[in-house]
Amino acid sequence: MPETNLLLVDDLRENLVALEALVRGSGRRVFSARGGEEALSLMLEHPFALAIVDVQMPSMDGFELAELMRGTERTRHIPIVFVTAAGRELNYAFRGYETGAVDFLYKPLDPVAVRSKVDVFVDLYRQRQELLRMQEQLERAVKMRDDFLSMVSHELRNPLNALYLQAQLRQRMAAKGQPPDLAAFQKMVSRDEHQIRSMIRLLDDLLDISRARTGRLAMSPSEMDLALAARRAVEAVHDQARTAGVQISVEAPAAMGFVGDEFRLEQVVLNLLTNALRYGRGQPVAVRLRTEGREALLSVRDQGPGVPAAEQERIFQQFERGSTGGQVAGLGLGLFISRQIVEAHGGRLELRSDPGDGAEFTLRLPLPAAGA
Ligand SMILES: Nc1ncnc2c1ncn2[C@@H]1O[C@H](COP(=O)(O)OP(=O)(O)OP(=O)(O)O)[C@@H](O)[C@H]1O
Ligand SMILES: [Mg+2]
């Protein structure tokens, strides 16, 4: 919770000191001004929950200050408590300040009355700030959902369009009585398969996301080999890497025993490799598997633009994409799902990246105790 600012305006220093002692409190910052001009310039610099304004001041009286505050958007809504020595009937003399909340305190000041009045305004202010924050979060969530839906539709549309065109093509061939020869036929089928597989992957991701949100990402652990899982993942992106002209190096022991969900862990490495290919600007990618103490470390390092420090936590959240994501289609799910999977194995998924110097994602997995 950020600090709540209070503003005291009085031409007499001793009044300011006395008031300040009364309204001080934890989470509050008290500003003092010796006149209207100084008060206005402070109000343009800081947000205030409340201004306590002496009515009788020499160069600009409290009511004049209030009029000026009303004229500017930034200060219009700051509630004002006037401090006056005059009788209560004077309240009605001031009518120019209908928009903001206005209240009065009477001299000699009653410490209890001052404190409780200030407390009320501070509480109101904090509640309003809290509401504003919630509203912002909500708007952000709605926008994220909209972006997400349009992205999913887009990603489904591409393979479906391709399949549809293929179907039309075949229909035309059939109508003309010219079926494709065997080689062409095989090519068509494998293209279909590719489109269908990419839709299945997308739907699997979507299923994973709803399971991960409810903490039900099912793992089926068994004895497995991490080195083999890493090599399989590299194998799976082999064609994609070759097309993109990207070298993938693997540095791993012949085998590394582990107990975990082989398919899921391979999926994590695959996600990291896909990212490295997508965002790594065609530079070489290095996969490394080693042990460090009682942990297995499996890292995927690229030499692309890396991830700015400010985004390094956010990109692990669902639907979140970083500034590197711009040109490339993606749902912002890969890292979210990957982290859930690694954590389900009692491990961590970490990112180390100095902007401009690539990104290194590392799975840290606790190795089973020897003999266990
Ligand atoms: N190796 C990398 N280098 C630079 N940025 C990266 C790298 N890996 C991930 N990012 C950033 O993190 C974001 C989130 O990655 P994540 O894998 O979660 O989603 P995505 O790749 O956008 O979509 P998908 O759901 O298809 O994986 C990316 O959009 C990208 O901006
Ligand atoms: Mg990804």
Coordinates of C-alpha atoms and ligand atoms in Angstrom, one line a residue:
M1 CA 0.0 0.0 0.0
P2 CA 1.6 3.3 -1.1
E3 CA 1.7 6.2 1.4
T4 CA -1.2 8.5 1.9
N5 CA -0.4 12.2 1.5
L6 CA -1.9 14.9 3.7
L7 CA -1.5 18.6 3.0
L8 CA -1.6 21.2 5.8
V9 CA -2.0 24.9 4.8
D10 CA -1.5 27.6 7.3
D11 CA 0.4 30.9 7.4
L12 CA 1.6 30.3 10.9
R13 CA 4.4 27.9 11.5
E14 CA 3.4 27.0 15.0
N15 CA -0.1 26.0 13.8
L16 CA 1.4 23.8 11.2
V17 CA 3.7 22.1 13.7
A18 CA 0.8 21.5 16.1
L19 CA -1.5 20.1 13.4
E20 CA 1.2 17.9 12.0
A21 CA 1.7 16.3 15.4
L22 CA -2.1 15.6 15.5
V23 CA -2.5 14.0 12.1
R24 CA 0.7 12.1 11.8
G25 CA 0.3 8.4 11.5
S26 CA 1.8 5.3 10.0
G27 CA 1.5 5.1 6.2
R28 CA 0.9 8.8 6.1
R29 CA 3.1 11.5 4.7
V30 CA 2.4 15.0 5.9
F31 CA 3.2 18.1 3.7
S32 CA 3.0 21.6 5.0
A33 CA 2.5 24.8 3.0
R34 CA 2.7 28.4 4.3
G35 CA 0.2 29.8 1.8
G36 CA -2.1 29.1 -1.1
E37 CA 0.6 29.3 -3.8
E38 CA 2.9 26.9 -2.1
A39 CA -0.1 24.6 -1.5
L40 CA -1.1 24.6 -5.2
S41 CA 2.3 23.8 -6.4
L42 CA 2.5 20.9 -3.9
M43 CA -0.9 19.6 -5.1
L44 CA 0.3 19.6 -8.7
E45 CA 3.3 17.5 -7.7
H46 CA 1.7 14.9 -5.3
P47 CA -1.6 13.2 -5.0
F48 CA -3.4 14.1 -1.7
A49 CA -6.0 12.4 0.2
L50 CA -7.0 15.5 2.1
A51 CA -6.0 19.2 2.5
I52 CA -6.5 20.9 5.8
V53 CA -6.7 24.6 5.1
D54 CA -6.7 27.6 7.4
V55 CA -9.4 30.0 6.3
Q56 CA -7.7 33.2 7.4
M57 CA -4.4 33.6 5.6
P58 CA -3.0 36.9 4.5
S59 CA -2.2 36.6 0.7
M60 CA -4.8 34.1 -0.4
D61 CA -7.5 33.0 2.0
G62 CA -8.6 29.4 2.3
F63 CA -11.8 29.9 0.2
E64 CA -9.8 31.5 -2.6
L65 CA -7.5 28.6 -2.6
A66 CA -10.5 26.2 -2.8
E67 CA -11.8 28.1 -5.8
L68 CA -8.5 27.7 -7.5
M69 CA -8.4 24.0 -6.7
R70 CA -11.8 23.6 -8.3
G71 CA -10.5 25.0 -11.5
T72 CA -7.9 22.3 -12.1
E73 CA -8.7 18.7 -12.8
R74 CA -5.8 17.4 -10.8
T75 CA -6.8 19.2 -7.6
R76 CA -10.6 19.4 -8.1
H77 CA -11.4 16.2 -6.2
I78 CA -9.1 16.7 -3.2
P79 CA -11.4 16.9 -0.1
I80 CA -10.9 20.1 2.0
V81 CA -11.2 20.6 5.7
F82 CA -11.3 24.3 6.5
V83 CA -10.0 25.4 9.9
T84 CA -11.7 28.5 11.1
A85 CA -12.0 30.6 14.2
A86 CA -15.3 32.0 13.1
G87 CA -18.6 30.7 14.2
R88 CA -20.5 27.9 12.5
E89 CA -22.7 30.2 10.5
L90 CA -19.8 31.0 8.3
N91 CA -20.0 27.6 6.7
Y92 CA -22.7 28.8 4.4
A93 CA -20.6 31.7 3.3
F94 CA -18.7 29.3 1.2
R95 CA -20.7 27.9 -1.6
G96 CA -18.2 27.8 -4.4
Y97 CA -16.8 24.3 -3.8
E98 CA -19.6 21.9 -4.4
T99 CA -17.7 19.3 -6.3
G100 CA -15.3 18.0 -3.7
A101 CA -16.0 17.0 -0.1
V102 CA -15.8 19.9 2.3
D103 CA -15.8 19.9 6.1
F104 CA -14.9 22.2 8.9
L105 CA -12.8 22.2 12.0
Y106 CA -13.2 25.0 14.6
K107 CA -10.5 26.7 16.7
P108 CA -9.5 26.0 19.3
L109 CA -8.9 22.6 17.7
D110 CA -10.2 19.6 19.6
P111 CA -7.5 16.9 19.1
V112 CA -9.9 14.0 19.1
A113 CA -12.2 15.7 16.6
V114 CA -9.3 16.5 14.3
R115 CA -7.9 12.9 14.4
S116 CA -11.2 11.2 13.8
K117 CA -12.1 13.5 10.9
V118 CA -8.8 13.0 9.3
D119 CA -9.1 9.2 9.8
V120 CA -12.4 9.2 8.0
F121 CA -11.0 11.0 5.0
V122 CA -7.9 8.8 4.9
D123 CA -10.0 5.6 5.0
L124 CA -12.2 6.9 2.2
Y125 CA -9.2 7.8 0.1
R126 CA -7.6 4.4 0.6
Q127 CA -10.8 2.6 -0.2
R128 CA -11.1 4.5 -3.4
Q129 CA -7.5 3.8 -4.3
E130 CA -8.1 0.1 -3.7
L131 CA -11.2 0.2 -5.9
L132 CA -9.3 1.9 -8.7
R133 CA -6.6 -0.7 -8.5
M134 CA -9.1 -3.5 -8.6
Q135 CA -10.8 -1.9 -11.6
E136 CA -7.5 -1.6 -13.4
Q137 CA -6.8 -5.3 -12.7
L138 CA -10.2 -6.3 -14.0
E139 CA -9.8 -4.2 -17.2
R140 CA -6.4 -5.8 -17.8
A141 CA -7.8 -9.3 -17.2
V142 CA -10.7 -8.6 -19.7
K143 CA -8.3 -7.3 -22.3
M144 CA -6.0 -10.3 -21.8
R145 CA -9.0 -12.6 -22.3
D146 CA -10.0 -10.8 -25.5
D147 CA -6.5 -10.9 -26.9
F148 CA -6.3 -14.5 -26.0
L149 CA -9.5 -15.4 -27.7
S150 CA -8.6 -13.6 -30.9
M151 CA -5.2 -15.3 -30.8
V152 CA -6.8 -18.8 -30.4
S153 CA -9.2 -18.1 -33.2
H154 CA -6.4 -17.0 -35.4
E155 CA -4.3 -20.0 -34.6
L156 CA -7.2 -22.4 -35.3
R157 CA -8.2 -20.6 -38.4
N158 CA -4.9 -21.0 -40.2
P159 CA -4.8 -24.8 -40.2
L160 CA -8.5 -25.0 -40.8
N161 CA -8.2 -22.7 -43.8
A162 CA -5.4 -24.8 -45.2
L163 CA -7.5 -28.0 -44.8
Y164 CA -10.5 -26.3 -46.4
L165 CA -8.5 -25.2 -49.4
Q166 CA -7.1 -28.8 -49.7
A167 CA -10.6 -30.2 -49.6
Q168 CA -11.8 -27.9 -52.4
L169 CA -8.7 -28.7 -54.5
R170 CA -9.5 -32.4 -54.2
Q171 CA -13.1 -31.9 -55.0
R172 CA -12.1 -30.1 -58.2
M173 CA -9.8 -32.9 -59.1
A174 CA -12.5 -35.4 -58.5
A175 CA -15.0 -33.4 -60.6
K176 CA -12.6 -33.4 -63.5
G177 CA -11.9 -37.1 -63.0
Q178 CA -8.2 -36.4 -62.4
P179 CA -7.2 -37.9 -59.1
P180 CA -3.7 -37.1 -57.9
D181 CA -0.9 -39.6 -58.5
L182 CA 0.4 -41.5 -55.5
A183 CA 3.3 -39.2 -54.7
A184 CA 1.1 -36.1 -54.8
F185 CA -1.5 -37.9 -52.8
Q186 CA 1.1 -38.7 -50.1
K187 CA 2.2 -35.2 -49.9
M188 CA -1.4 -34.0 -49.5
V189 CA -2.0 -36.4 -46.7
S190 CA 1.2 -35.4 -44.8
R191 CA 0.3 -31.8 -45.1
D192 CA -3.2 -32.5 -43.7
E193 CA -1.5 -34.4 -40.9
H194 CA 0.7 -31.4 -40.1
Q195 CA -2.3 -29.1 -39.9
I196 CA -4.3 -31.5 -37.8
R197 CA -1.4 -32.0 -35.4
S198 CA -0.9 -28.3 -34.9
M199 CA -4.6 -28.0 -34.0
I200 CA -4.3 -30.9 -31.6
R201 CA -1.3 -29.3 -30.0
L202 CA -3.2 -26.1 -29.5
L203 CA -6.2 -27.8 -28.0
D204 CA -3.9 -29.8 -25.7
D205 CA -2.4 -26.5 -24.5
L206 CA -5.8 -25.2 -23.9
L207 CA -6.8 -28.3 -21.9
D208 CA -3.5 -28.1 -19.9
I209 CA -4.2 -24.5 -19.1
S210 CA -7.6 -25.2 -17.6
R211 CA -6.1 -28.1 -15.7
A212 CA -3.1 -26.1 -14.5
R213 CA -5.4 -23.4 -13.2
T214 CA -7.3 -25.8 -11.0
G215 CA -4.0 -27.5 -10.0
R216 CA -5.0 -30.7 -11.7
L217 CA -2.2 -31.1 -14.2
A218 CA -1.9 -34.9 -13.9
M219 CA 1.6 -36.4 -13.7
S220 CA 2.4 -40.0 -14.2
P221 CA 5.9 -40.5 -12.8
S222 CA 8.1 -43.5 -13.6
E223 CA 11.8 -44.2 -13.8
M224 CA 13.1 -42.3 -16.8
D225 CA 16.2 -40.9 -18.4
L226 CA 16.6 -37.1 -18.5
A227 CA 19.3 -37.3 -21.1
L228 CA 17.0 -39.3 -23.4
A229 CA 14.1 -36.9 -22.8
A230 CA 16.4 -33.9 -23.7
R231 CA 17.6 -35.7 -26.9
R232 CA 14.1 -36.6 -27.9
A233 CA 12.9 -33.0 -27.5
V234 CA 15.9 -31.8 -29.7
E235 CA 15.0 -34.5 -32.2
A236 CA 11.4 -33.3 -32.3
V237 CA 12.4 -29.7 -33.4
H238 CA 15.1 -31.0 -35.8
D239 CA 13.2 -30.2 -39.0
Q240 CA 12.1 -26.8 -37.7
A241 CA 15.6 -25.9 -36.7
R242 CA 17.1 -27.0 -40.0
T243 CA 14.5 -25.0 -41.9
A244 CA 15.4 -22.0 -39.8
G245 CA 19.1 -22.7 -40.2
V246 CA 19.6 -22.9 -36.4
Q247 CA 22.4 -25.1 -34.9
I248 CA 21.3 -27.0 -31.7
S249 CA 24.1 -28.4 -29.7
V250 CA 23.6 -30.9 -26.9
E251 CA 25.9 -31.5 -24.0
A252 CA 24.7 -34.3 -21.8
P253 CA 25.9 -37.4 -20.1
A254 CA 24.9 -40.7 -21.8
A255 CA 22.2 -41.2 -19.3
M256 CA 20.8 -39.6 -16.2
G257 CA 18.3 -41.5 -14.1
F258 CA 15.3 -39.7 -12.7
V259 CA 11.8 -40.4 -11.5
G260 CA 9.2 -38.2 -13.3
D261 CA 6.7 -37.9 -16.0
E262 CA 8.8 -38.4 -19.1
F263 CA 6.3 -37.1 -21.5
R264 CA 5.7 -33.9 -19.6
L265 CA 9.3 -33.1 -19.0
E266 CA 10.0 -33.6 -22.7
Q267 CA 7.2 -31.2 -23.3
V268 CA 8.9 -28.6 -21.2
V269 CA 12.2 -28.9 -23.1
L270 CA 10.2 -28.8 -26.3
N271 CA 8.5 -25.6 -25.2
L272 CA 11.9 -24.0 -24.3
L273 CA 13.4 -25.1 -27.6
T274 CA 10.5 -23.8 -29.6
N275 CA 10.9 -20.5 -27.8
A276 CA 14.6 -20.4 -28.5
L277 CA 13.9 -21.0 -32.2
R278 CA 11.1 -18.5 -32.3
Y279 CA 12.7 -15.7 -30.3
G280 CA 16.5 -16.5 -30.7
R281 CA 17.0 -14.6 -34.0
G282 CA 18.3 -17.7 -35.8
Q283 CA 21.4 -17.9 -33.5
P284 CA 22.8 -21.2 -32.2
V285 CA 21.0 -22.9 -29.3
A286 CA 22.7 -24.9 -26.6
V287 CA 21.1 -27.7 -24.6
R288 CA 23.0 -28.8 -21.5
L289 CA 22.3 -31.4 -18.9
R290 CA 24.4 -31.8 -15.7
T291 CA 24.2 -32.3 -12.0
E292 CA 24.9 -29.8 -9.3
G293 CA 24.8 -31.2 -5.8
R294 CA 21.6 -33.2 -5.5
E295 CA 20.0 -31.5 -8.5
A296 CA 19.8 -32.1 -12.2
L297 CA 20.1 -29.0 -14.2
L298 CA 18.8 -29.0 -17.7
S299 CA 19.2 -25.7 -19.6
V300 CA 18.3 -24.3 -22.9
R301 CA 20.3 -21.3 -23.9
D302 CA 20.0 -19.0 -27.0
Q303 CA 21.8 -16.0 -28.2
G304 CA 18.8 -13.9 -29.1
P305 CA 17.7 -10.5 -27.7
G306 CA 17.0 -12.0 -24.2
V307 CA 14.2 -11.0 -21.8
P308 CA 14.3 -7.5 -20.2
A309 CA 14.5 -7.7 -16.4
A310 CA 11.1 -6.1 -16.0
E311 CA 9.4 -9.0 -17.9
Q312 CA 11.3 -11.9 -16.4
E313 CA 8.6 -12.8 -13.9
R314 CA 5.6 -11.8 -16.0
I315 CA 6.3 -14.1 -18.9
F316 CA 5.8 -17.1 -16.7
Q317 CA 2.2 -16.1 -16.2
Q318 CA -0.6 -17.4 -18.3
F319 CA -1.4 -15.5 -21.6
E320 CA 1.5 -13.2 -20.9
R321 CA 3.8 -12.4 -23.8
G322 CA 7.0 -10.4 -23.7
S323 CA 8.2 -7.6 -26.0
T324 CA 10.1 -10.2 -28.0
G325 CA 6.7 -11.9 -28.8
G326 CA 5.5 -9.1 -31.0
Q327 CA 6.1 -10.5 -34.5
V328 CA 5.5 -14.1 -33.7
A329 CA 2.2 -15.8 -33.1
G330 CA 1.9 -17.4 -29.7
L331 CA -0.5 -17.8 -26.8
G332 CA 1.7 -17.0 -23.9
L333 CA 1.1 -20.4 -22.4
G334 CA 4.3 -22.4 -23.0
L335 CA 6.2 -21.0 -20.0
F336 CA 3.2 -21.0 -17.7
I337 CA 2.5 -24.7 -18.4
S338 CA 6.2 -25.6 -18.2
R339 CA 6.7 -24.0 -14.8
Q340 CA 3.7 -25.9 -13.5
I341 CA 5.1 -29.2 -14.8
V342 CA 8.6 -28.5 -13.3
E343 CA 7.1 -27.5 -9.9
A344 CA 4.9 -30.6 -9.9
H345 CA 8.2 -32.5 -9.9
G346 CA 9.4 -30.5 -6.9
G347 CA 11.7 -28.5 -9.1
R348 CA 12.0 -24.9 -10.4
L349 CA 12.1 -23.3 -13.8
E350 CA 14.5 -20.4 -13.8
L351 CA 15.4 -17.7 -16.3
R352 CA 18.7 -15.9 -16.5
S353 CA 19.0 -13.3 -19.1
D354 CA 21.1 -10.2 -19.6
P355 CA 19.3 -8.2 -22.3
G356 CA 21.2 -8.5 -25.6
D357 CA 23.0 -11.5 -24.5
G358 CA 20.4 -14.2 -25.0
A359 CA 18.2 -16.1 -22.6
E360 CA 19.0 -19.2 -20.6
F361 CA 16.1 -21.2 -19.1
T362 CA 17.0 -23.9 -16.6
L363 CA 15.0 -26.7 -15.1
R364 CA 16.3 -27.6 -11.6
L365 CA 15.0 -31.0 -10.6
P366 CA 15.7 -32.6 -7.3
L367 CA 17.4 -36.0 -7.9
P368 CA 16.1 -39.0 -6.0
A369 CA 18.3 -39.8 -3.0
A370 CA 20.9 -42.4 -3.8
G371 CA 19.5 -45.9 -3.1
A372 CA 16.0 -44.6 -2.7
Ligands
LIG1 N1 14.2 -17.6 -25.5 C1 13.5 -16.4 -25.4 N2 14.1 -15.3 -25.8 C2 13.4 -14.1 -25.7 N3 12.1 -14.0 -25.2 C3 11.5 -15.2 -24.9 C4 12.1 -16.4 -24.9 N4 11.3 -17.4 -24.5 C5 10.1 -16.7 -24.2 N5 10.2 -15.4 -24.4 C6 9.2 -14.4 -24.2 O1 8.3 -14.9 -23.2 C7 7.0 -14.9 -23.7 C8 6.2 -16.0 -23.1 O2 6.6 -17.2 -23.6 P1 5.7 -18.5 -23.7 O3 6.4 -19.6 -24.2 O4 5.0 -18.6 -22.3 O5 4.5 -18.0 -24.7 P2 4.6 -17.9 -26.3 O6 5.9 -18.5 -26.8 O7 4.4 -16.4 -26.5 O8 3.3 -18.7 -26.8 P3 3.1 -20.3 -26.7 O9 1.9 -20.5 -25.8 O10 2.9 -20.7 -28.1 O11 4.4 -20.9 -26.1 C9 7.1 -14.9 -25.2 O12 6.0 -14.3 -25.9 C10 8.4 -14.1 -25.4 O13 8.1 -12.7 -25.5
MG2 MG 6.3 -20.5 -26.2

